[in-house]
Amino acid sequence: QAQRLPSSTKPVVDAELVQRLGDDFIRADQAEALSIALVQQGQVRYFNFGTVVPGGQQPPTEHSVYEVGSVSKVFTSLLLAHAVVNQRMALDDDIRRHLPGRYPNLQFKGRPVTVRELANTTSALPDNLPDFESIVVGVKPSDRPAALAAALARYSDEDLLRDLNAV
């Protein structure tokens, strides 16, 4: 059970422990880069590990931008669960049933891609639409997050459906 510290107790950040844990995380191949920001009594301390250039030697900084897409998977799963519980869709539905227009390409050997396959990431569809790799070709690594954000800001529902029809 969590206990509240008296307001006079000042928590102590063990910088050596944070450094060791961050180094261990990178050595264990959990990520290419890691940044930790600790806020204590209004003071911010940054700890940065690894590299923001895969295979390179450019360490992250407190200004590095990280993708946090996994949180969106939780919300998407909740929306899907509600749709299934409310019988608006079934996990084994052909995904084309829920799309406007025709998508003859969203099948393999005559078997349609299903909602279940989208949810458990076994559909073999591309990870990202639009194709992130094509957006960042020739863009400096430090400018890639901004380039992706700008491209996604211009990316419409019509663009998504067109790209989906082309996969």
Coordinates of N, CA, C and O in Angstrom, one line a residue:
Q1 N 0.8 -1.2 0.0 CA 0.0 0.0 0.0 C 0.9 1.2 0.0 O 1.9 1.3 0.8
A2 N 0.6 2.2 -0.9 CA 1.4 3.4 -1.0 C 1.2 4.2 0.3 O 0.1 4.3 0.8
Q3 N 2.3 4.8 0.7 CA 2.2 5.7 1.8 C 2.6 7.1 1.4 O 3.5 7.3 0.6
R4 N 2.0 8.1 2.0 CA 2.3 9.5 1.7 C 3.4 9.9 2.5 O 3.4 9.7 3.7
L5 N 4.4 10.6 1.9 CA 5.6 11.1 2.7 C 5.2 12.4 3.3 O 4.4 13.2 2.7
P6 N 5.6 12.7 4.5 CA 5.3 14.0 5.1 C 5.9 15.1 4.2 O 6.9 14.9 3.5
S7 N 5.2 16.2 4.2 CA 5.6 17.3 3.3 C 7.0 17.8 3.6 O 7.7 18.3 2.7
S8 N 7.6 17.5 4.7 CA 8.9 18.0 5.1 C 10.0 17.0 4.5 O 11.1 17.3 4.5
T9 N 9.5 15.8 4.1 CA 10.5 14.8 3.6 C 10.8 15.2 2.1 O 9.9 15.3 1.3
K10 N 12.1 15.3 1.8 CA 12.5 15.6 0.5 C 12.9 14.4 -0.2 O 13.9 13.7 0.2
P11 N 12.3 14.0 -1.3 CA 12.7 12.8 -2.0 C 14.1 13.0 -2.6 O 14.4 14.1 -3.0
V12 N 14.9 12.0 -2.7 CA 16.2 12.1 -3.2 C 16.3 11.3 -4.5 O 15.9 10.1 -4.5
V13 N 16.8 11.9 -5.6 CA 17.0 11.2 -6.8 C 18.4 10.7 -6.8 O 19.3 11.4 -6.7
D14 N 18.5 9.4 -6.9 CA 19.8 8.7 -7.0 C 20.3 8.8 -8.5 O 19.9 7.9 -9.2
A15 N 21.1 9.8 -8.8 CA 21.5 9.9 -10.2 C 22.3 8.7 -10.7 O 22.1 8.3 -11.9
E16 N 23.1 8.1 -9.8 CA 23.8 6.9 -10.3 C 22.9 5.8 -10.6 O 23.1 5.0 -11.5
L17 N 21.8 5.6 -9.8 CA 20.9 4.5 -10.1 C 20.1 4.8 -11.4 O 20.0 3.9 -12.2
V18 N 19.7 6.0 -11.6 CA 19.0 6.3 -12.9 C 20.0 6.1 -14.1 O 19.6 5.5 -15.1
Q19 N 21.2 6.5 -13.9 CA 22.2 6.3 -15.0 C 22.4 4.8 -15.3 O 22.4 4.4 -16.4
R20 N 22.5 4.0 -14.2 CA 22.8 2.5 -14.4 C 21.5 1.9 -15.0 O 21.7 1.1 -16.0
L21 N 20.3 2.3 -14.6 CA 19.1 1.7 -15.2 C 19.0 2.1 -16.6 O 18.6 1.2 -17.5
G22 N 19.2 3.3 -17.0 CA 19.1 3.8 -18.3 C 20.2 3.1 -19.2 O 19.8 2.6 -20.3
D23 N 21.4 3.0 -18.7 CA 22.4 2.2 -19.5 C 22.0 0.8 -19.7 O 22.2 0.2 -20.8
D24 N 21.5 0.1 -18.7 CA 21.1 -1.3 -18.8 C 20.0 -1.4 -19.8 O 19.9 -2.4 -20.6
F25 N 19.0 -0.5 -19.8 CA 17.9 -0.5 -20.7 C 18.4 -0.5 -22.2 O 17.9 -1.3 -23.0
I26 N 19.3 0.4 -22.5 CA 19.8 0.5 -23.8 C 20.7 -0.7 -24.2 O 20.5 -1.3 -25.3
R27 N 21.5 -1.2 -23.3 CA 22.3 -2.4 -23.5 C 21.5 -3.6 -23.8 O 21.8 -4.5 -24.5
A28 N 20.3 -3.7 -23.2 CA 19.4 -4.8 -23.3 C 18.6 -4.7 -24.6 O 17.7 -5.5 -24.9
D29 N 18.9 -3.7 -25.5 CA 18.3 -3.5 -26.8 C 16.8 -3.3 -26.7 O 16.0 -3.7 -27.5
Q30 N 16.4 -2.6 -25.6 CA 15.0 -2.2 -25.5 C 14.6 -1.0 -26.3 O 13.4 -0.9 -26.6
A31 N 15.5 -0.2 -26.7 CA 15.3 1.0 -27.5 C 16.6 1.5 -28.0 O 17.6 1.2 -27.5
E32 N 16.5 2.3 -29.1 CA 17.7 2.9 -29.6 C 18.1 4.1 -28.7 O 19.3 4.4 -28.5
A33 N 17.1 4.8 -28.2 CA 17.4 6.0 -27.4 C 16.3 6.0 -26.2 O 15.2 5.5 -26.3
L34 N 16.8 6.7 -25.2 CA 15.9 6.9 -24.0 C 16.2 8.2 -23.4 O 17.4 8.6 -23.2
S35 N 15.2 9.0 -23.0 CA 15.4 10.2 -22.3 C 14.5 10.1 -21.0 O 13.3 9.7 -21.2
I36 N 15.0 10.5 -19.9 CA 14.2 10.5 -18.7 C 14.3 11.9 -18.1 O 15.4 12.5 -18.0
A37 N 13.2 12.5 -17.8 CA 13.1 13.8 -17.1 C 12.5 13.6 -15.7 O 11.4 13.1 -15.6
L38 N 13.3 14.0 -14.7 CA 12.8 13.9 -13.4 C 12.6 15.3 -12.8 O 13.4 16.2 -12.9
V39 N 11.4 15.5 -12.3 CA 11.0 16.8 -11.7 C 11.0 16.6 -10.2 O 10.3 15.8 -9.7
Q40 N 11.8 17.4 -9.5 CA 11.9 17.4 -8.1 C 11.9 18.8 -7.5 O 12.8 19.5 -7.9
Q41 N 10.9 19.1 -6.8 CA 10.8 20.5 -6.2 C 11.0 21.6 -7.2 O 11.7 22.5 -7.0
G42 N 10.4 21.4 -8.4 CA 10.4 22.4 -9.4 C 11.7 22.4 -10.3 O 11.8 23.1 -11.2
Q43 N 12.6 21.5 -9.9 CA 13.8 21.4 -10.7 C 13.8 20.2 -11.6 O 13.3 19.2 -11.2
V44 N 14.2 20.4 -12.9 CA 14.2 19.3 -13.8 C 15.6 18.8 -14.1 O 16.5 19.6 -14.3
R45 N 15.7 17.5 -14.0 CA 17.0 16.9 -14.4 C 16.8 15.9 -15.5 O 15.8 15.1 -15.5
Y46 N 17.6 16.0 -16.5 CA 17.5 15.1 -17.7 C 18.6 14.1 -17.7 O 19.8 14.3 -17.4
F47 N 18.2 12.9 -18.1 CA 19.1 11.8 -18.3 C 18.9 11.2 -19.7 O 17.7 10.9 -20.0
N48 N 19.9 11.1 -20.5 CA 19.7 10.7 -21.9 C 20.7 9.6 -22.2 O 21.8 9.5 -21.8
F49 N 20.2 8.6 -23.0 CA 20.9 7.4 -23.2 C 20.7 7.0 -24.7 O 19.7 7.3 -25.3
G50 N 21.7 6.2 -25.2 CA 21.7 5.7 -26.6 C 21.9 6.7 -27.6 O 22.6 7.7 -27.4
T51 N 21.3 6.5 -28.8 CA 21.5 7.4 -29.9 C 20.2 7.6 -30.7 O 19.4 6.7 -30.8
V52 N 20.0 8.8 -31.2 CA 18.8 9.1 -32.0 C 19.0 8.8 -33.5 O 18.1 8.9 -34.3
V53 N 20.2 8.3 -33.8 CA 20.5 7.9 -35.2 C 20.9 6.4 -35.1 O 21.9 6.1 -34.6
P54 N 20.0 5.6 -35.6 CA 20.2 4.1 -35.5 C 21.6 3.8 -36.1 O 22.0 4.2 -37.2
G55 N 22.4 3.1 -35.3 CA 23.7 2.7 -35.7 C 24.7 3.9 -35.5 O 25.9 3.7 -35.9
G56 N 24.3 5.0 -35.1 CA 25.1 6.2 -35.0 C 25.5 6.5 -33.6 O 25.3 5.7 -32.7
Q57 N 26.0 7.7 -33.4 CA 26.5 8.1 -32.1 C 26.0 9.5 -31.7 O 26.7 10.2 -31.1
Q58 N 24.7 9.8 -32.0 CA 24.2 11.1 -31.7 C 23.2 10.9 -30.5 O 22.1 10.4 -30.7
P59 N 23.7 11.2 -29.3 CA 22.8 11.0 -28.1 C 21.6 11.9 -28.2 O 21.6 13.0 -28.7
P60 N 20.5 11.5 -27.5 CA 19.3 12.3 -27.4 C 19.6 13.5 -26.5 O 20.6 13.5 -25.7
T61 N 18.7 14.5 -26.5 CA 18.8 15.6 -25.6 C 17.4 15.8 -25.0 O 16.5 15.1 -25.3
E62 N 17.3 16.8 -24.1 CA 16.0 17.2 -23.5 C 15.1 17.7 -24.6 O 13.9 17.8 -24.3
H63 N 15.6 18.0 -25.8 CA 14.7 18.5 -26.9 C 14.3 17.4 -27.9 O 13.6 17.6 -28.9
S64 N 14.8 16.1 -27.7 CA 14.5 15.0 -28.6 C 13.0 14.7 -28.5 O 12.3 14.9 -27.5
V65 N 12.4 14.3 -29.7 CA 11.0 14.0 -29.8 C 10.9 12.5 -29.9 O 11.6 11.9 -30.7
Y66 N 10.0 11.9 -29.2 CA 9.7 10.5 -29.2 C 8.3 10.2 -29.6 O 7.4 10.9 -29.2
E67 N 8.1 9.1 -30.4 CA 6.8 8.7 -30.8 C 6.2 7.9 -29.6 O 6.9 7.0 -29.1
V68 N 5.0 8.2 -29.3 CA 4.3 7.5 -28.2 C 3.0 6.8 -28.7 O 2.0 6.9 -28.1
G69 N 3.1 6.2 -29.8 CA 2.0 5.6 -30.5 C 1.3 4.5 -29.7 O 0.1 4.2 -30.0
S70 N 2.0 3.8 -28.8 CA 1.4 2.7 -28.1 C 0.2 3.1 -27.3 O -0.7 2.3 -27.1
V71 N 0.1 4.3 -26.8 CA -1.1 4.7 -26.1 C -2.3 4.7 -27.0 O -3.4 4.4 -26.5
S72 N -2.1 5.1 -28.2 CA -3.3 5.1 -29.1 C -3.8 3.7 -29.4 O -5.0 3.6 -29.6
K73 N -3.0 2.7 -29.2 CA -3.5 1.3 -29.4 C -4.5 1.0 -28.3 O -5.4 0.2 -28.5
V74 N -4.2 1.5 -27.1 CA -5.1 1.2 -26.0 C -6.5 1.8 -26.3 O -7.5 1.1 -26.1
F75 N -6.5 3.1 -26.7 CA -7.8 3.7 -27.0 C -8.5 3.1 -28.2 O -9.7 2.9 -28.2
T76 N -7.7 2.7 -29.2 CA -8.3 2.0 -30.4 C -8.9 0.7 -30.0 O -10.0 0.3 -30.4
S77 N -8.2 -0.1 -29.1 CA -8.8 -1.3 -28.6 C -10.1 -1.2 -27.9 O -11.0 -2.0 -28.0
L78 N -10.1 -0.1 -27.0 CA -11.3 0.2 -26.3 C -12.5 0.5 -27.2 O -13.6 0.0 -27.0
L79 N -12.3 1.3 -28.2 CA -13.3 1.6 -29.2 C -13.8 0.4 -29.9 O -15.0 0.2 -30.1
L80 N -12.8 -0.5 -30.3 CA -13.2 -1.7 -31.0 C -14.0 -2.6 -30.1 O -15.0 -3.2 -30.5
A81 N -13.6 -2.7 -28.8 CA -14.3 -3.6 -27.9 C -15.8 -3.1 -27.7 O -16.7 -3.9 -27.7
H82 N -15.9 -1.8 -27.6 CA -17.3 -1.2 -27.5 C -18.1 -1.5 -28.8 O -19.3 -1.9 -28.7
A83 N -17.5 -1.4 -29.9 CA -18.2 -1.7 -31.2 C -18.6 -3.1 -31.2 O -19.8 -3.5 -31.7
V84 N -17.8 -4.0 -30.8 CA -18.1 -5.5 -30.8 C -19.2 -5.8 -29.8 O -20.2 -6.4 -30.1
V85 N -19.1 -5.2 -28.6 CA -20.1 -5.5 -27.5 C -21.4 -4.9 -27.9 O -22.5 -5.5 -27.7
N86 N -21.4 -3.8 -28.6 CA -22.7 -3.2 -29.1 C -23.1 -3.7 -30.4 O -24.1 -3.2 -31.0
Q87 N -22.5 -4.8 -30.9 CA -22.8 -5.5 -32.1 C -22.9 -4.6 -33.3 O -23.6 -4.8 -34.3
R88 N -22.0 -3.6 -33.4 CA -21.9 -2.8 -34.6 C -20.9 -3.4 -35.5 O -20.8 -3.1 -36.7
M89 N -20.0 -4.3 -35.0 CA -19.1 -5.1 -35.9 C -18.7 -6.3 -35.1 O -18.9 -6.4 -33.9
A90 N -18.2 -7.3 -35.9 CA -17.7 -8.5 -35.3 C -16.2 -8.7 -35.7 O -15.8 -8.2 -36.7
L91 N -15.5 -9.4 -34.9 CA -14.1 -9.5 -35.1 C -13.8 -10.2 -36.4 O -12.7 -10.0 -37.0
D92 N -14.7 -11.1 -36.9 CA -14.4 -11.8 -38.1 C -15.0 -11.2 -39.3 O -15.1 -11.7 -40.4
D93 N -15.5 -9.9 -39.2 CA -16.0 -9.2 -40.3 C -14.9 -8.9 -41.3 O -13.8 -8.6 -41.0
D94 N -15.3 -8.9 -42.6 CA -14.4 -8.4 -43.7 C -14.3 -6.9 -43.5 O -15.3 -6.2 -43.3
I95 N -13.1 -6.4 -43.4 CA -13.0 -5.0 -43.1 C -13.6 -4.1 -44.2 O -14.0 -3.0 -43.9
R96 N -13.7 -4.6 -45.4 CA -14.3 -3.8 -46.5 C -15.8 -3.5 -46.2 O -16.3 -2.5 -46.7
R97 N -16.4 -4.3 -45.3 CA -17.8 -4.0 -45.0 C -17.9 -2.7 -44.2 O -19.0 -2.1 -44.3
H98 N -16.8 -2.2 -43.6 CA -16.9 -1.0 -42.8 C -16.2 0.2 -43.5 O -15.9 1.2 -42.9
L99 N -15.9 0.0 -44.8 CA -15.2 1.1 -45.6 C -16.1 1.5 -46.7 O -16.8 0.7 -47.3
P100 N -16.1 2.8 -47.0 CA -16.8 3.3 -48.2 C -16.1 2.9 -49.5 O -14.9 2.9 -49.5
G101 N -16.8 2.5 -50.5 CA -16.2 2.2 -51.8 C -15.7 0.7 -51.8 O -16.1 -0.1 -51.0
R102 N -15.0 0.4 -52.9 CA -14.6 -1.0 -53.2 C -13.1 -1.1 -52.9 O -12.3 -0.2 -53.3
Y103 N -12.7 -2.2 -52.3 CA -11.3 -2.5 -52.0 C -11.0 -3.9 -52.3 O -10.8 -4.8 -51.4
P104 N -10.9 -4.3 -53.6 CA -10.7 -5.7 -54.0 C -9.3 -6.2 -53.5 O -9.1 -7.4 -53.4
N105 N -8.4 -5.3 -53.3 CA -7.0 -5.6 -52.9 C -7.0 -6.1 -51.4 O -6.0 -6.7 -51.0
L106 N -8.0 -5.8 -50.6 CA -7.9 -6.2 -49.2 C -8.3 -7.6 -48.9 O -9.3 -7.9 -48.2
Q107 N -7.6 -8.5 -49.6 CA -7.9 -9.9 -49.4 C -6.6 -10.6 -49.8 O -5.7 -10.1 -50.5
F108 N -6.5 -11.9 -49.4 CA -5.3 -12.7 -49.8 C -5.9 -14.1 -50.2 O -6.5 -14.7 -49.4
K109 N -5.6 -14.5 -51.4 CA -6.1 -15.8 -52.0 C -7.6 -15.9 -51.8 O -8.1 -17.0 -51.4
G110 N -8.3 -14.8 -52.0 CA -9.7 -14.9 -52.0 C -10.3 -14.7 -50.6 O -11.5 -14.7 -50.4
R111 N -9.5 -14.7 -49.5 CA -9.9 -14.5 -48.2 C -9.8 -13.1 -47.7 O -8.7 -12.5 -47.8
P112 N -10.8 -12.4 -47.2 CA -10.7 -11.0 -46.9 C -9.9 -10.8 -45.6 O -9.8 -11.7 -44.7
V113 N -9.3 -9.6 -45.5 CA -8.7 -9.2 -44.3 C -9.8 -8.9 -43.3 O -10.8 -8.3 -43.6
T114 N -9.7 -9.4 -42.1 CA -10.7 -9.2 -41.1 C -10.4 -8.2 -40.0 O -9.2 -7.8 -39.9
V115 N -11.4 -7.7 -39.3 CA -11.2 -6.8 -38.2 C -10.3 -7.4 -37.2 O -9.4 -6.7 -36.7
R116 N -10.4 -8.7 -36.9 CA -9.5 -9.4 -35.9 C -8.0 -9.3 -36.4 O -7.2 -9.0 -35.6
E117 N -7.8 -9.5 -37.7 CA -6.4 -9.4 -38.2 C -5.9 -8.0 -38.1 O -4.7 -7.8 -37.9
L118 N -6.7 -7.0 -38.3 CA -6.3 -5.6 -38.0 C -5.9 -5.4 -36.6 O -4.9 -4.8 -36.2
A119 N -6.8 -5.9 -35.7 CA -6.6 -5.7 -34.2 C -5.3 -6.4 -33.7 O -4.6 -5.9 -32.8
N120 N -5.1 -7.6 -34.2 CA -3.9 -8.3 -33.7 C -2.7 -8.2 -34.6 O -1.7 -8.9 -34.4
T121 N -2.7 -7.2 -35.5 CA -1.6 -6.9 -36.4 C -1.1 -8.0 -37.2 O 0.1 -8.1 -37.5
T122 N -2.0 -8.9 -37.7 CA -1.6 -10.0 -38.6 C -2.1 -9.8 -40.0 O -2.1 -10.8 -40.8
S123 N -2.6 -8.7 -40.3 CA -3.3 -8.4 -41.6 C -2.3 -8.3 -42.7 O -2.6 -8.4 -43.9
A124 N -1.0 -8.1 -42.5 CA 0.1 -7.9 -43.4 C -0.1 -6.5 -44.2 O 0.6 -6.3 -45.2
L125 N -1.0 -5.7 -43.7 CA -1.1 -4.3 -44.2 C 0.1 -3.5 -43.8 O 0.7 -3.8 -42.7
P126 N 0.5 -2.4 -44.5 CA 1.6 -1.6 -44.0 C 1.4 -1.1 -42.6 O 0.3 -0.8 -42.2
D127 N 2.5 -0.8 -41.9 CA 2.4 -0.3 -40.6 C 1.9 1.1 -40.6 O 1.2 1.5 -39.6
N128 N 2.2 1.9 -41.6 CA 1.9 3.3 -41.6 C 1.4 3.8 -43.0 O 2.0 3.5 -44.0
L129 N 0.3 4.4 -43.0 CA -0.2 5.1 -44.1 C -0.4 6.6 -43.7 O -1.1 6.8 -42.7
P130 N 0.3 7.5 -44.4 CA 1.1 7.3 -45.5 C 2.4 6.6 -45.1 O 2.7 6.5 -43.9
D131 N 3.2 6.3 -46.1 CA 4.5 5.6 -45.8 C 5.5 6.6 -45.2 O 6.0 7.5 -45.9
F132 N 5.8 6.4 -43.9 CA 6.7 7.3 -43.2 C 8.1 7.3 -43.9 O 8.7 8.4 -43.9
E133 N 8.6 6.2 -44.3 CA 9.9 6.1 -44.9 C 10.0 7.1 -46.1 O 11.0 7.7 -46.2
S134 N 9.0 7.1 -46.9 CA 9.1 7.9 -48.1 C 9.0 9.4 -47.8 O 9.6 10.2 -48.5
I135 N 8.4 9.7 -46.6 CA 8.3 11.1 -46.2 C 9.7 11.7 -45.7 O 10.0 12.8 -45.9
V136 N 10.4 10.8 -45.1 CA 11.7 11.3 -44.4 C 12.9 11.1 -45.3 O 14.0 11.3 -44.8
V137 N 12.8 10.6 -46.5 CA 13.9 10.4 -47.4 C 14.7 11.7 -47.6 O 14.0 12.7 -47.9
G138 N 15.9 11.7 -47.3 CA 16.7 12.9 -47.4 C 16.6 14.0 -46.3 O 17.1 15.0 -46.4
V139 N 15.7 13.7 -45.3 CA 15.5 14.6 -44.2 C 16.5 14.3 -43.1 O 16.6 13.1 -42.7
K140 N 17.1 15.3 -42.5 CA 18.0 15.1 -41.4 C 17.2 14.4 -40.3 O 16.1 14.8 -40.0
P141 N 17.9 13.5 -39.5 CA 17.2 12.8 -38.4 C 16.5 13.7 -37.4 O 15.4 13.5 -37.0
S142 N 17.2 14.8 -37.1 CA 16.6 15.8 -36.1 C 15.4 16.5 -36.7 O 14.6 17.0 -35.9
D143 N 15.2 16.5 -38.0 CA 14.0 17.2 -38.6 C 12.9 16.2 -39.0 O 11.9 16.6 -39.4
R144 N 13.1 14.9 -38.8 CA 12.1 13.9 -39.2 C 10.8 14.0 -38.4 O 9.8 14.0 -39.1
P145 N 10.8 14.2 -37.1 CA 9.5 14.3 -36.4 C 8.7 15.5 -37.0 O 7.5 15.3 -37.2
A146 N 9.3 16.6 -37.2 CA 8.6 17.8 -37.8 C 8.1 17.5 -39.2 O 7.0 17.9 -39.5
A147 N 8.9 16.8 -40.0 CA 8.5 16.5 -41.4 C 7.3 15.5 -41.3 O 6.3 15.7 -42.1
L148 N 7.3 14.6 -40.4 CA 6.2 13.6 -40.3 C 4.9 14.3 -39.8 O 3.8 14.1 -40.3
A149 N 5.1 15.2 -38.8 CA 3.9 15.9 -38.3 C 3.3 16.8 -39.3 O 2.1 16.8 -39.5
A150 N 4.1 17.5 -40.2 CA 3.6 18.3 -41.2 C 2.8 17.5 -42.3 O 1.8 17.9 -42.7
A151 N 3.4 16.3 -42.6 CA 2.8 15.5 -43.6 C 1.5 14.9 -43.1 O 0.5 14.9 -43.8
L152 N 1.4 14.5 -41.8 CA 0.2 14.0 -41.3 C -0.9 15.1 -41.1 O -2.1 14.8 -41.2
A153 N -0.5 16.3 -40.9 CA -1.4 17.4 -40.8 C -2.2 17.6 -42.1 O -3.3 18.1 -42.1
R154 N -1.5 17.3 -43.2 CA -2.1 17.5 -44.5 C -2.8 16.3 -45.0 O -3.5 16.3 -46.0
Y155 N -2.6 15.2 -44.3 CA -3.2 13.9 -44.8 C -4.6 13.8 -44.5 O -5.1 13.8 -43.3
S156 N -5.5 13.6 -45.5 CA -6.9 13.7 -45.3 C -7.5 12.2 -45.3 O -6.8 11.3 -45.6
D157 N -8.8 12.1 -44.9 CA -9.5 10.9 -45.0 C -9.4 10.3 -46.4 O -9.2 9.1 -46.6
E158 N -9.6 11.2 -47.4 CA -9.6 10.8 -48.8 C -8.2 10.2 -49.1 O -8.1 9.2 -49.9
D159 N -7.1 10.8 -48.6 CA -5.8 10.3 -48.9 C -5.6 8.9 -48.3 O -5.0 8.0 -48.9
L160 N -6.1 8.7 -47.1 CA -6.0 7.4 -46.4 C -6.8 6.4 -47.3 O -6.2 5.3 -47.5
L161 N -8.0 6.6 -47.7 CA -8.7 5.7 -48.5 C -8.1 5.4 -49.8 O -8.0 4.2 -50.3
R162 N -7.5 6.4 -50.4 CA -6.8 6.2 -51.7 C -5.5 5.3 -51.5 O -5.3 4.3 -52.2
D163 N -4.8 5.6 -50.4 CA -3.6 4.8 -50.1 C -4.0 3.3 -49.7 O -3.3 2.4 -50.1
L164 N -5.1 3.2 -49.0 CA -5.5 1.9 -48.6 C -6.0 1.1 -49.8 O -5.7 -0.1 -49.9
N165 N -6.5 1.7 -50.8 CA -6.9 1.1 -52.0 C -5.7 0.6 -52.9 O -5.8 -0.2 -53.7
A166 N -4.5 1.2 -52.6 CA -3.3 0.9 -53.4 C -2.4 -0.1 -52.7 O -1.5 -0.6 -53.3
V167 N -2.7 -0.5 -51.5 CA -1.8 -1.4 -50.8 C -2.0 -2.8 -51.3 O -3.1 -3.2 -51.8

